[in-house]
PDB file of C-alpha atoms in Angstrom:
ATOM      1  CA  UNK A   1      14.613   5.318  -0.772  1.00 48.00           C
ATOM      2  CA  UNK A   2      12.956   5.504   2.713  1.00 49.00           C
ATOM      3  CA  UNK A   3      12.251   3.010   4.954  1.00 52.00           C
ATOM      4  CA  UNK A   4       8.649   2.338   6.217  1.00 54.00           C
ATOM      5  CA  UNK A   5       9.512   3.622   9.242  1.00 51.00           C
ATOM      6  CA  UNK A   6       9.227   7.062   7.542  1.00 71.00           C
ATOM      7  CA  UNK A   7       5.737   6.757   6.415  1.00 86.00           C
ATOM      8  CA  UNK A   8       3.200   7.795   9.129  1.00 89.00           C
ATOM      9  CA  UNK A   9      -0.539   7.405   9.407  1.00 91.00           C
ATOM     10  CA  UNK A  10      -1.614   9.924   6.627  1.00 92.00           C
ATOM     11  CA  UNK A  11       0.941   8.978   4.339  1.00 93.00           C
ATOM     12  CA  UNK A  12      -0.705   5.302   4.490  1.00 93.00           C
ATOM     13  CA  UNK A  13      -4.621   6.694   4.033  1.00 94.00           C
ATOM     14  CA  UNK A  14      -2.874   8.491   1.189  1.00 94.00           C
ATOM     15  CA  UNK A  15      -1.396   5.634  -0.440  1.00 94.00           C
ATOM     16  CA  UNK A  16      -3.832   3.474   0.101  1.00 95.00           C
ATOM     17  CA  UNK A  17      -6.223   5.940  -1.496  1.00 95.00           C
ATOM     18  CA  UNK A  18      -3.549   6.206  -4.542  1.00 95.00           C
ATOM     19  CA  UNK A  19      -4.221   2.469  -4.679  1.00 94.00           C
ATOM     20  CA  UNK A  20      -7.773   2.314  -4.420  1.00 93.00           C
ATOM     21  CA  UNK A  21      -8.663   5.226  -7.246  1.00 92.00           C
ATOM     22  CA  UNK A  22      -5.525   4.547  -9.264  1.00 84.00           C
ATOM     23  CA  UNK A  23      -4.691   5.486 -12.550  1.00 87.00           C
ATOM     24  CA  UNK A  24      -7.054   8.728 -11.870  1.00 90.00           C
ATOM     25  CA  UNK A  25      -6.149   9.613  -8.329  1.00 93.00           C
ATOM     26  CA  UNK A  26      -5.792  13.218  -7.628  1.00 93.00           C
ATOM     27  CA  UNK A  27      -6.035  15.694  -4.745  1.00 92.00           C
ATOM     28  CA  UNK A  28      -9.602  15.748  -4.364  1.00 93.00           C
ATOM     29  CA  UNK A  29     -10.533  12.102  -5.321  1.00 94.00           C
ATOM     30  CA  UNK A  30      -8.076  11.038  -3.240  1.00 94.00           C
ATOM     31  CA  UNK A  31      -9.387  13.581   0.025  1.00 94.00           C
ATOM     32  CA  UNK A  32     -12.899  12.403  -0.405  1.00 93.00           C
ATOM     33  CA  UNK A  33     -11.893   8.830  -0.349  1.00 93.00           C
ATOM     34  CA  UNK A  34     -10.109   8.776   3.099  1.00 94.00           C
ATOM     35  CA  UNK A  35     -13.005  10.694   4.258  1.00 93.00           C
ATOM     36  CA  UNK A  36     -15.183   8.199   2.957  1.00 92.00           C
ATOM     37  CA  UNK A  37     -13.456   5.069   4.145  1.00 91.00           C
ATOM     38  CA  UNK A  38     -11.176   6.321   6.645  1.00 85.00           C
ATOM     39  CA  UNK A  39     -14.005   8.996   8.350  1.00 84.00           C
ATOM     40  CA  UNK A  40     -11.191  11.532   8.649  1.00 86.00           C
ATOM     41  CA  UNK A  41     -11.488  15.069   7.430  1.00 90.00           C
ATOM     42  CA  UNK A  42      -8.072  16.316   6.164  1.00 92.00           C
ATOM     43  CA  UNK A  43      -7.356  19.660   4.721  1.00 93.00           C
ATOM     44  CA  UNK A  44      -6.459  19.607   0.819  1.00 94.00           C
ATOM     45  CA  UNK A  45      -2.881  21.345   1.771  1.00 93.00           C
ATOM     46  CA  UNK A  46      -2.405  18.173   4.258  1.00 94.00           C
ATOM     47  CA  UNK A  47      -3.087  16.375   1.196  1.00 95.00           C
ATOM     48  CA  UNK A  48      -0.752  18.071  -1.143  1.00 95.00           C
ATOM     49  CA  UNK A  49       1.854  18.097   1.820  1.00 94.00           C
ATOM     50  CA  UNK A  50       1.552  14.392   2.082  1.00 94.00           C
ATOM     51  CA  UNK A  51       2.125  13.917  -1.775  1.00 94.00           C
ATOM     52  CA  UNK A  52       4.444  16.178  -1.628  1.00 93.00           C
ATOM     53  CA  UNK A  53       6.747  14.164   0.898  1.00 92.00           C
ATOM     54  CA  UNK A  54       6.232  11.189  -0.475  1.00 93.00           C
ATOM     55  CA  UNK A  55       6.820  12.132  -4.122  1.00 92.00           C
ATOM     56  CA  UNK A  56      10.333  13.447  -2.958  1.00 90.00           C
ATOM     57  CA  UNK A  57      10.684  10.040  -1.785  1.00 90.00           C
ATOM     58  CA  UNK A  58      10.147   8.025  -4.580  1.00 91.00           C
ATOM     59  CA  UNK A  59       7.423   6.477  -3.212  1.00 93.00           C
ATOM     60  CA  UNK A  60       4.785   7.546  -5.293  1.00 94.00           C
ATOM     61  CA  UNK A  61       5.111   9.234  -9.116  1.00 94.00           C
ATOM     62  CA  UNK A  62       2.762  12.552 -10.550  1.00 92.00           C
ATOM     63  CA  UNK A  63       1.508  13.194 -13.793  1.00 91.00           C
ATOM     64  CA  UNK A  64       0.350  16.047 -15.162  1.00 91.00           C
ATOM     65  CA  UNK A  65      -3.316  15.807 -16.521  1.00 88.00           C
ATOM     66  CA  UNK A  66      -6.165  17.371 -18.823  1.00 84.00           C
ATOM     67  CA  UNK A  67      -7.300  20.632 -17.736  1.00 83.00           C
ATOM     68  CA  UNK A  68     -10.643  21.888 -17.729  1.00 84.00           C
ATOM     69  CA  UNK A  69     -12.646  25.091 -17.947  1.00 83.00           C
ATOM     70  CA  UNK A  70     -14.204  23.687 -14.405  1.00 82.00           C
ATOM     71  CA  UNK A  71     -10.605  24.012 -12.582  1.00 86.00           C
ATOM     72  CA  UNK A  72      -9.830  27.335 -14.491  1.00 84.00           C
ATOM     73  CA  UNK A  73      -7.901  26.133 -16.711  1.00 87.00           C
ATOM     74  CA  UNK A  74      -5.714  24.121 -14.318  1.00 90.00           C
ATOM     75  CA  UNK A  75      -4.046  20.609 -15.031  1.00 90.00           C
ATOM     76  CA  UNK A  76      -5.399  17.913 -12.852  1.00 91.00           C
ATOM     77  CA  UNK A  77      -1.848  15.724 -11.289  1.00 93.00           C
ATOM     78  CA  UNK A  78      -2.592  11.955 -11.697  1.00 94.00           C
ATOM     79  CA  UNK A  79      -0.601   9.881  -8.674  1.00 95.00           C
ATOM     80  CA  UNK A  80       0.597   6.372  -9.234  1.00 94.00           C
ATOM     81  CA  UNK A  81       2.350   4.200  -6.545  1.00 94.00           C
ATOM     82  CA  UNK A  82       6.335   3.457  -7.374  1.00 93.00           C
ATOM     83  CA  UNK A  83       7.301  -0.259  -6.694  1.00 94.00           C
ATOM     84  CA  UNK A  84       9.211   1.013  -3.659  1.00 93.00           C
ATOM     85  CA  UNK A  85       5.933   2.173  -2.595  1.00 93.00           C
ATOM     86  CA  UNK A  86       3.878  -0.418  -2.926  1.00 93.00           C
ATOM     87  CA  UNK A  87       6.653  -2.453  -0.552  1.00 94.00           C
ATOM     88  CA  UNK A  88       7.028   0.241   1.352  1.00 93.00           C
ATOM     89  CA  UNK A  89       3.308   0.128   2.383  1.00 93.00           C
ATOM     90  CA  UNK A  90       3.190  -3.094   2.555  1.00 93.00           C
ATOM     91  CA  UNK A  91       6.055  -3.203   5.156  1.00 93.00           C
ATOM     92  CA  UNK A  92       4.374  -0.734   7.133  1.00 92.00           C
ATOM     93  CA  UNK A  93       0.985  -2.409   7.237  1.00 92.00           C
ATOM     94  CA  UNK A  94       2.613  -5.861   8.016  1.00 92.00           C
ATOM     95  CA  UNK A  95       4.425  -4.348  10.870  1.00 90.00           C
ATOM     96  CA  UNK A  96       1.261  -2.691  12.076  1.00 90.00           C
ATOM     97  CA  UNK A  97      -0.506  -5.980  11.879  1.00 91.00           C
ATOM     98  CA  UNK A  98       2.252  -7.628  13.987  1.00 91.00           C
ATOM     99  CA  UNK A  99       2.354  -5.232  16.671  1.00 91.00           C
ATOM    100  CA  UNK A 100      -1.567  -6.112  17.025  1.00 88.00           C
ATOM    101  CA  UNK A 101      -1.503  -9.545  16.609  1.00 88.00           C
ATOM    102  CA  UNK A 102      -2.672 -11.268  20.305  1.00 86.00           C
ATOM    103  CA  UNK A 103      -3.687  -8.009  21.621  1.00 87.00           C
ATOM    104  CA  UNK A 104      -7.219  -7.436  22.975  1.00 83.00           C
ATOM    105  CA  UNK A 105      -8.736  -4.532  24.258  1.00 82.00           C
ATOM    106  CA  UNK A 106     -10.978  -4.534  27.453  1.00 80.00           C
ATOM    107  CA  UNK A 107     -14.692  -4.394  26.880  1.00 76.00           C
ATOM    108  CA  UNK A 108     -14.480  -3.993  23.117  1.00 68.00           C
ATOM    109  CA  UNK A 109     -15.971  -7.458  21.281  1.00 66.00           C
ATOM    110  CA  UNK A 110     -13.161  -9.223  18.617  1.00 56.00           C
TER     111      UNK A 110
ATOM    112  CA  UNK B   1     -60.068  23.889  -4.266  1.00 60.00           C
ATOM    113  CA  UNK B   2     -56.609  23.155  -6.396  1.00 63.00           C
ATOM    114  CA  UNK B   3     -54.121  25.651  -7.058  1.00 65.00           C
ATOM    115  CA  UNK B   4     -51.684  25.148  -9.289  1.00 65.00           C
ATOM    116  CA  UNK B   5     -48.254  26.899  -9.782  1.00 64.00           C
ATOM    117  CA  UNK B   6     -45.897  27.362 -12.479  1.00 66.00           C
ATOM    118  CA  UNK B   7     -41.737  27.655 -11.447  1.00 65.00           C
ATOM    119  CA  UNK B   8     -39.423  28.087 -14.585  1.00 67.00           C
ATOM    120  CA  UNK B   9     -35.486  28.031 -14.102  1.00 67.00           C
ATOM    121  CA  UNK B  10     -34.413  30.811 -16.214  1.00 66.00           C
ATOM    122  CA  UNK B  11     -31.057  28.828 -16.497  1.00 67.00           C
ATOM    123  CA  UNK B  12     -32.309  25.272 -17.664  1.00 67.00           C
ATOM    124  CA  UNK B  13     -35.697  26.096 -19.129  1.00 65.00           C
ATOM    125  CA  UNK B  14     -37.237  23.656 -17.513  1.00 69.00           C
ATOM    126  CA  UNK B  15     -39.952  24.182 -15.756  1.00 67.00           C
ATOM    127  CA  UNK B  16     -41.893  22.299 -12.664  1.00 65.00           C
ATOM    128  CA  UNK B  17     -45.726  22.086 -11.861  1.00 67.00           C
ATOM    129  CA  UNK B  18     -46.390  22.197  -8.520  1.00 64.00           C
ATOM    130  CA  UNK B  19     -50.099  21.328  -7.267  1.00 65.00           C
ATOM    131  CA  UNK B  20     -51.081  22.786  -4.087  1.00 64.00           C
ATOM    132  CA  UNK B  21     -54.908  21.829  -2.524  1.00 66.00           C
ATOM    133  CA  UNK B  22     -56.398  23.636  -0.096  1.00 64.00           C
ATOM    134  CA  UNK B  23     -58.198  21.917   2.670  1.00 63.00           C
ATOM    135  CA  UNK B  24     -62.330  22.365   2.612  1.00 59.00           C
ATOM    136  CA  UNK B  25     -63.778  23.593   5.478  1.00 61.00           C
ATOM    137  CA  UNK B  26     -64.437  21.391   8.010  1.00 57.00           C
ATOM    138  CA  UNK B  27     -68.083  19.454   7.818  1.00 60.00           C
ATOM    139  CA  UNK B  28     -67.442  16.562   9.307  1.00 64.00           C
ATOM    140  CA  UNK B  29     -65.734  14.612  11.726  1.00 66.00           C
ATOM    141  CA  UNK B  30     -65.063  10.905   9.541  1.00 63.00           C
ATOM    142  CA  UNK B  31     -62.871  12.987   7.050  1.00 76.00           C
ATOM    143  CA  UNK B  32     -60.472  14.846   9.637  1.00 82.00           C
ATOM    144  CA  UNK B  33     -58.011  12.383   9.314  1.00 85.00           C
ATOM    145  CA  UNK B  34     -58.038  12.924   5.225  1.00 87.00           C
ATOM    146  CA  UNK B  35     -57.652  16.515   5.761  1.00 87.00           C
ATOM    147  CA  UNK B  36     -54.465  15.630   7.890  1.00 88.00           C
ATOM    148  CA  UNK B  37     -52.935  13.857   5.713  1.00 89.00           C
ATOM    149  CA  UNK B  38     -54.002  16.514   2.892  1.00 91.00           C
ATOM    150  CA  UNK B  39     -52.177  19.089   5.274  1.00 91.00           C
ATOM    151  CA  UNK B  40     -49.284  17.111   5.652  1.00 91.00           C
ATOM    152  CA  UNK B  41     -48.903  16.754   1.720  1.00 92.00           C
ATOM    153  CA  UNK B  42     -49.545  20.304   1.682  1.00 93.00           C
ATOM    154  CA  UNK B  43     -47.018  21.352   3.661  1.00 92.00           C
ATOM    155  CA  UNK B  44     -44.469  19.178   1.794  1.00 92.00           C
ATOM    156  CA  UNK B  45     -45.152  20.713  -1.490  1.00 92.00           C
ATOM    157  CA  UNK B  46     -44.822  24.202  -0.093  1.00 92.00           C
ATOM    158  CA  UNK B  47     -41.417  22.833   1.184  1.00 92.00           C
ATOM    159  CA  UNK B  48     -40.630  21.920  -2.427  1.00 92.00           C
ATOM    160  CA  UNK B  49     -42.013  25.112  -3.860  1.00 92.00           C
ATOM    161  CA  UNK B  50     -39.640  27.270  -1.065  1.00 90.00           C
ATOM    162  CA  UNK B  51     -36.752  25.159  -2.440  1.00 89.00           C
ATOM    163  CA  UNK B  52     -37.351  25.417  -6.125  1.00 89.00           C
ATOM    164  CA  UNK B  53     -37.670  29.248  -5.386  1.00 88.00           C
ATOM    165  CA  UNK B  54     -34.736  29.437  -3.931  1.00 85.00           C
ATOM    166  CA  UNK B  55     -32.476  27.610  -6.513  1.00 82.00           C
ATOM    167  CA  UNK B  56     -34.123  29.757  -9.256  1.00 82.00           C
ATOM    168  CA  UNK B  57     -33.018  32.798  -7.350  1.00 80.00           C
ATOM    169  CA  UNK B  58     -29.716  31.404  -7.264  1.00 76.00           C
ATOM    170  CA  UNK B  59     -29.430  31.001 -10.524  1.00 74.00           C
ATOM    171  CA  UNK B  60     -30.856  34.659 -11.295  1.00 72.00           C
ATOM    172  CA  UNK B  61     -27.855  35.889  -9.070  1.00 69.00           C
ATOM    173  CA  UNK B  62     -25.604  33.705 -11.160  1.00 67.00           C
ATOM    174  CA  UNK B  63     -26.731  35.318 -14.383  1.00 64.00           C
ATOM    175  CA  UNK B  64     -27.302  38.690 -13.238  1.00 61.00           C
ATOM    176  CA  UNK B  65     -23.319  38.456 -12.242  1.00 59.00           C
ATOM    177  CA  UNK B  66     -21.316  40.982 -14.941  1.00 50.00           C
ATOM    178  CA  UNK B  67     -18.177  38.887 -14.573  1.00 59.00           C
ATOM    179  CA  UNK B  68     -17.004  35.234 -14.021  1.00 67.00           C
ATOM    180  CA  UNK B  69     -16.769  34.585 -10.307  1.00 78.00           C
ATOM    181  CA  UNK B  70     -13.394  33.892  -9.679  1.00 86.00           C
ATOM    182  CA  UNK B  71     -12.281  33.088  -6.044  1.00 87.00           C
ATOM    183  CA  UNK B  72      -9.991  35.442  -3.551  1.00 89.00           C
ATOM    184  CA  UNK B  73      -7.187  36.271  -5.294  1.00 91.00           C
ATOM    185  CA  UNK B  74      -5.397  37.001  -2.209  1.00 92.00           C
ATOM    186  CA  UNK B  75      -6.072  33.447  -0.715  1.00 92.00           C
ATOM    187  CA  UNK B  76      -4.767  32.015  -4.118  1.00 91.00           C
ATOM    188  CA  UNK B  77      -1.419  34.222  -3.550  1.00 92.00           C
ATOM    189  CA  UNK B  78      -1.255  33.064  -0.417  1.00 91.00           C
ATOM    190  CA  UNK B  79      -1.153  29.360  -1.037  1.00 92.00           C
ATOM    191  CA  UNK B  80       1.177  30.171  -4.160  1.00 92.00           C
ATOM    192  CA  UNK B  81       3.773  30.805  -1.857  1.00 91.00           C
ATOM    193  CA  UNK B  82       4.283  28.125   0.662  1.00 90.00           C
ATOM    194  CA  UNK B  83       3.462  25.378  -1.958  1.00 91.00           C
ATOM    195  CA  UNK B  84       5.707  23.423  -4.480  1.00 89.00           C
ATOM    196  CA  UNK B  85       5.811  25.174  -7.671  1.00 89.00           C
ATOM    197  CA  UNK B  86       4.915  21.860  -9.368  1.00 89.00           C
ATOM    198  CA  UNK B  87       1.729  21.419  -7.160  1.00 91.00           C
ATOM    199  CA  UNK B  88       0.443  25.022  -7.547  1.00 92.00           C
ATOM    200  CA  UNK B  89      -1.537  24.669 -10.452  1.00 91.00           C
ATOM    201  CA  UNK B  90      -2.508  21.269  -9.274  1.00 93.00           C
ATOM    202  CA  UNK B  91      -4.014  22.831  -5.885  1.00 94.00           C
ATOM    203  CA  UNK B  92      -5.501  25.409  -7.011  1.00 93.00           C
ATOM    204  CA  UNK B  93      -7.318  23.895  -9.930  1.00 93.00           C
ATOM    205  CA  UNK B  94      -8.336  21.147  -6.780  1.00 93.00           C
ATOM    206  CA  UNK B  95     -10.085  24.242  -4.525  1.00 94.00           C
ATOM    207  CA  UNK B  96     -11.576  25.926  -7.663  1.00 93.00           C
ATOM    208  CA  UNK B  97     -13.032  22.619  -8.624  1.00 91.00           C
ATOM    209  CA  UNK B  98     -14.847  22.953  -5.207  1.00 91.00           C
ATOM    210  CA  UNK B  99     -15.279  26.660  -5.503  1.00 92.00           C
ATOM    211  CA  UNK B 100     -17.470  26.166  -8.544  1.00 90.00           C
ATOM    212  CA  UNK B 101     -19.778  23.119  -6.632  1.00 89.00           C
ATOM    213  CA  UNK B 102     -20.136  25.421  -3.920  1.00 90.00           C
ATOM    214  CA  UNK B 103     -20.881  28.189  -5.974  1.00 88.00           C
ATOM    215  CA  UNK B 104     -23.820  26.048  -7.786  1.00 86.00           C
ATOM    216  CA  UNK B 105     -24.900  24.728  -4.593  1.00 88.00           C
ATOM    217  CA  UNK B 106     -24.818  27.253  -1.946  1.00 87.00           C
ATOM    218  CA  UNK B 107     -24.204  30.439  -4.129  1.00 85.00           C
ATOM    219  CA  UNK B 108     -21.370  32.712  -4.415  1.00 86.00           C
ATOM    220  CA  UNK B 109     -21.222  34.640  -0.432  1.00 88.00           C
ATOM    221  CA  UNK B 110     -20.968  30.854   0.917  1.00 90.00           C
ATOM    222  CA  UNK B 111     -18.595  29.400  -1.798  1.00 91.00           C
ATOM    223  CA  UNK B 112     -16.169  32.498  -0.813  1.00 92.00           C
ATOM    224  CA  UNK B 113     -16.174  31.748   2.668  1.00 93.00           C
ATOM    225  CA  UNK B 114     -15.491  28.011   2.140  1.00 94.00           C
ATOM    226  CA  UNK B 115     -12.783  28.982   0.147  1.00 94.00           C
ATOM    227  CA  UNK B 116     -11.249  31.298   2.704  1.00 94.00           C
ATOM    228  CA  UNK B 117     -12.013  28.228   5.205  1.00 94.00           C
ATOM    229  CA  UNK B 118      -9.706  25.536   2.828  1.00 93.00           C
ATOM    230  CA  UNK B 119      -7.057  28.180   2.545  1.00 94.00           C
ATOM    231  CA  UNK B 120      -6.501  28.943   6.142  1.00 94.00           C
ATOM    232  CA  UNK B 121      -6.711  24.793   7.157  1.00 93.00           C
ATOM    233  CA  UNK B 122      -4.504  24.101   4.124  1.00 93.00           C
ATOM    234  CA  UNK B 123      -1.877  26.779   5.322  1.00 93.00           C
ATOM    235  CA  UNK B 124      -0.813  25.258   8.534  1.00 94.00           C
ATOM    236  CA  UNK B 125       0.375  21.811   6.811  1.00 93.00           C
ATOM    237  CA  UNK B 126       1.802  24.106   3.775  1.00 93.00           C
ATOM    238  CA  UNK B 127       4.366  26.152   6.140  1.00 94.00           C
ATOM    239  CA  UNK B 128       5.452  22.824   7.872  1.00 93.00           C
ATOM    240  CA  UNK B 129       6.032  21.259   5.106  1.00 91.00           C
ATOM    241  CA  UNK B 130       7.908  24.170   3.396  1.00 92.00           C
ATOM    242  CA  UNK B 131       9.810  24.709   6.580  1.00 92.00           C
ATOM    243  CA  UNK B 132      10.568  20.782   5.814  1.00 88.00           C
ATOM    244  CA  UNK B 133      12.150  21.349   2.751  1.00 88.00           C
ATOM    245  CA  UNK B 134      13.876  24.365   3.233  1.00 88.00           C
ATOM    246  CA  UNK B 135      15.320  22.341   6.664  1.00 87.00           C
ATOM    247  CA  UNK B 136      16.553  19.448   4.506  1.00 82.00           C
ATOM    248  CA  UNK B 137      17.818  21.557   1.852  1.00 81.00           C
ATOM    249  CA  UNK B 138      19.786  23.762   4.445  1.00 82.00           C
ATOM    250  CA  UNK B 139      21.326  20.619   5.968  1.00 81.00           C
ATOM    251  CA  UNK B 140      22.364  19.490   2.649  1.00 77.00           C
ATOM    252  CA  UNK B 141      24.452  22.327   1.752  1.00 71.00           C
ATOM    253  CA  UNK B 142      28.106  21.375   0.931  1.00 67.00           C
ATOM    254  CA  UNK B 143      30.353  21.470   4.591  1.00 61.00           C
ATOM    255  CA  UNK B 144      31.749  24.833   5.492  1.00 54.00           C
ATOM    256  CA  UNK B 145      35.002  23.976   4.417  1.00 45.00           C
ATOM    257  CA  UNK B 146      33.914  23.136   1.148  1.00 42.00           C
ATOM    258  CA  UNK B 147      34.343  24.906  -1.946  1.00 44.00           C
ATOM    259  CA  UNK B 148      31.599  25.306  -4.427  1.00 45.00           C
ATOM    260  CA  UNK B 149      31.120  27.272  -7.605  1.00 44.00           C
ATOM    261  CA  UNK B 150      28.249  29.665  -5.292  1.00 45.00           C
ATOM    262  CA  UNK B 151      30.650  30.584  -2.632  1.00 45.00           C
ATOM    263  CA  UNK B 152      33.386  31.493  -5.311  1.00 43.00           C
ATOM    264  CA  UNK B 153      30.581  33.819  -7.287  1.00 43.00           C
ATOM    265  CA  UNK B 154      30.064  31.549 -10.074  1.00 42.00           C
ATOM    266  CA  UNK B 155      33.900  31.499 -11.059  1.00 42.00           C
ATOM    267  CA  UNK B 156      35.758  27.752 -10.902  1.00 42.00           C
ATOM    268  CA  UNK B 157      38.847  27.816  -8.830  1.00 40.00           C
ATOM    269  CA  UNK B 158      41.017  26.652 -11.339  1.00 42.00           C
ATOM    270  CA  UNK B 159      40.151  29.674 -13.574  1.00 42.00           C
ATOM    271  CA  UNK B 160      40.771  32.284 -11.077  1.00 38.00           C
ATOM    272  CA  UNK B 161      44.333  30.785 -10.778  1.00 38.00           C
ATOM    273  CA  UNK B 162      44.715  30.351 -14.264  1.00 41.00           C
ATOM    274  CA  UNK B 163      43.612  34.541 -14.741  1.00 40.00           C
ATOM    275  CA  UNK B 164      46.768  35.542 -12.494  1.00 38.00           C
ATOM    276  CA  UNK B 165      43.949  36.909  -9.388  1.00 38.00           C
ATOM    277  CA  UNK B 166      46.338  36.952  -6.546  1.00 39.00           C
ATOM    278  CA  UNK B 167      44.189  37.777  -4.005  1.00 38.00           C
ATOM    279  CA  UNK B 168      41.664  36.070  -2.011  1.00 38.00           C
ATOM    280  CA  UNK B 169      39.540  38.798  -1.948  1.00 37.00           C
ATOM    281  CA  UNK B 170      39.438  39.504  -6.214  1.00 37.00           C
ATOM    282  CA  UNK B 171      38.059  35.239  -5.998  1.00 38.00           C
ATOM    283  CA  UNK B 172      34.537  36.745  -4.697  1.00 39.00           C
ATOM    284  CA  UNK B 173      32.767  38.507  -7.921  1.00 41.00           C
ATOM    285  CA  UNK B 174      30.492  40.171  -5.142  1.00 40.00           C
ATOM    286  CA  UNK B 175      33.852  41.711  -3.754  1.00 40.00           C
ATOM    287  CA  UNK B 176      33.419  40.222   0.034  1.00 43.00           C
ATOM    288  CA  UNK B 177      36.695  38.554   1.655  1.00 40.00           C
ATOM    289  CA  UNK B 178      36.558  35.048   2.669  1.00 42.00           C
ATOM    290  CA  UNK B 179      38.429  33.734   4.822  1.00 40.00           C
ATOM    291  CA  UNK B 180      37.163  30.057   4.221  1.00 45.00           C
ATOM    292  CA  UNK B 181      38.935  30.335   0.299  1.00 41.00           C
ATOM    293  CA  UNK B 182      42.519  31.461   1.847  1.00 42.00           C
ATOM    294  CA  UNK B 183      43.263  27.787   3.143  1.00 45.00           C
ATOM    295  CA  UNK B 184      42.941  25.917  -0.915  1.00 49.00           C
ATOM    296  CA  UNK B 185      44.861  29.334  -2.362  1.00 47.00           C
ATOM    297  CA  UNK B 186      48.583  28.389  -3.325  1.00 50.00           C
ATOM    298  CA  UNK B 187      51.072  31.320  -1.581  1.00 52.00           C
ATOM    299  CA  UNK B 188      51.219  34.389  -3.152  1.00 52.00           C
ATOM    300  CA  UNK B 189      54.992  34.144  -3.191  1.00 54.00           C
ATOM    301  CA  UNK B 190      55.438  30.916  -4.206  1.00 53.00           C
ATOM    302  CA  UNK B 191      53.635  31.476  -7.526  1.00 47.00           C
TER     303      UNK B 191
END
């Protein structure tokens, strides 16, 4: 298992996203939500890479799902969080958080 | 004066009425501002009318097509080999799922260039991470002292000895000396 010092900022959009559309979250449910919420425009291979890594992990588990004449034929891959994950994330949000806490930025209102 | 015009979508069936009124000519100066607003309105339904046009003939092109658009096949190949097998049908089912919205919305010249466009920002994350995997899998290879079934050509030490081979040299199926194997063989002599 990896620590959450492996996890950088995509790999958190990603698994927040998991979190958020979760048990149906797949590649491009899961790229239009962080370019939704998180106004970021990533490619759909920096998506897959990002699953990728963090399925090799054991941070977050695929399933293969229905496929339709719309995908031609292909099988959608469902994404769930692992328990590791979700402490994993949470480890690397808290520690986020921490290194923030008391800090304020010139000229920008709290 | 009203004209009125008919659109029909081949596709759906359904069809749309669109109303158009022409302006009358100008008698008077109390009903310019009505004939404004009459020209605005005008002008918007023409708008509408362009568009509707232009999503029927979209939809003509789609039918007149002989085959099923399919996208690149070469930018499909492409992604096929720098992705995870278990994420290539996954992937590609993902950027034909936009292929086909872009084909409906924007028609089939655009949808192929958008595709092209996913493929070549998807590539540069693709290679890394393959270059990732292939790193980590190099670095986990057994040490070079080791001894594993691959180096010995798929034949178990113990067998070779057990066969009578002699040599270090008979150990390798592929027929290249190692020098690496000489160090774990008993003496020739001895046995």
């Amino acid at each position: 298992m990896s620590s959450f010092a492996d996890i950088g900022p995509l790999d958190q959009q990603v698994m927040l996203a998991i979190l958020r559309l979760q048990p149906t979250a797949y590649g491009i449910s899961i790229q239009d939500e962080i370019e939704q919420r998180g106004r970021r425009a990533y490619s759909i291979g920096a998506i897959y890479a990002a699953l990728d890594r963090l399925e090799q992990n054991g941070l977050i588990v695929g399933k293969a799902g229905e496929s339709t004449a719309q995908r031609g034929g292909r099988a959608k891959r469902y994404f769930t969080l692992t328990a590791p994950g979700q402490a994993t994330l949470q480890a690397s949000l808290q520690a986020i958080d921490s290194m923030r806490r008391g800090i304020r930025f010139k000229g920008v209102p709290a | 004066m009203i004209t009125k015009f008919t659109v029909v979508n081949n596709h759906t069936g359904a069809y749309v009425r669109v109303f158009s009124r022409q302006p009358a000519p100008v008698t008077d100066d109390k009903s310019s501002k009505a004939e404004k607003a009459l020209a605005v309105e005008v002008k918007a339904q023409r708008a509408r009318l362009s568009d509707l046009r232009r999503k029927l003939r979209l939809d003509q092109q789609m039918l007149n097509t002989t085959r099923d658009p399919c996208p690149p096949f070469f930018a499909e190949w492409l992604l096929t080999l720098l992705t995870p097998t278990k994420h290539i049908d996954p992937l590609l089912g993902d950027l034909r799922e936009r292929f086909d919205a872009n084909l409906r919305a924007r028609g089939r010249k655009q949808a192929v260039g958008l595709y092209w466009a996913n493929t070549s920002n998807s590539i540069g994350p693709l290679l890394i991470r393959y270059l990732e995997r292939w790193g980590s899998s190099w670095l986990s290879r057994p040490p070079s002292g080791g001894f594993s079934r691959r180096h010995n050509g798929g034949v178990s030490h113990r067998h070779t000895l057990r066969s009578g081979c002699r040599s270090a040299a008979v150990l390798c199926n592929s027929g290249r000396t190692s020098t690496r194997l000489t160090p774990h063989l008993p003496d020739p002599a001895a046995v």
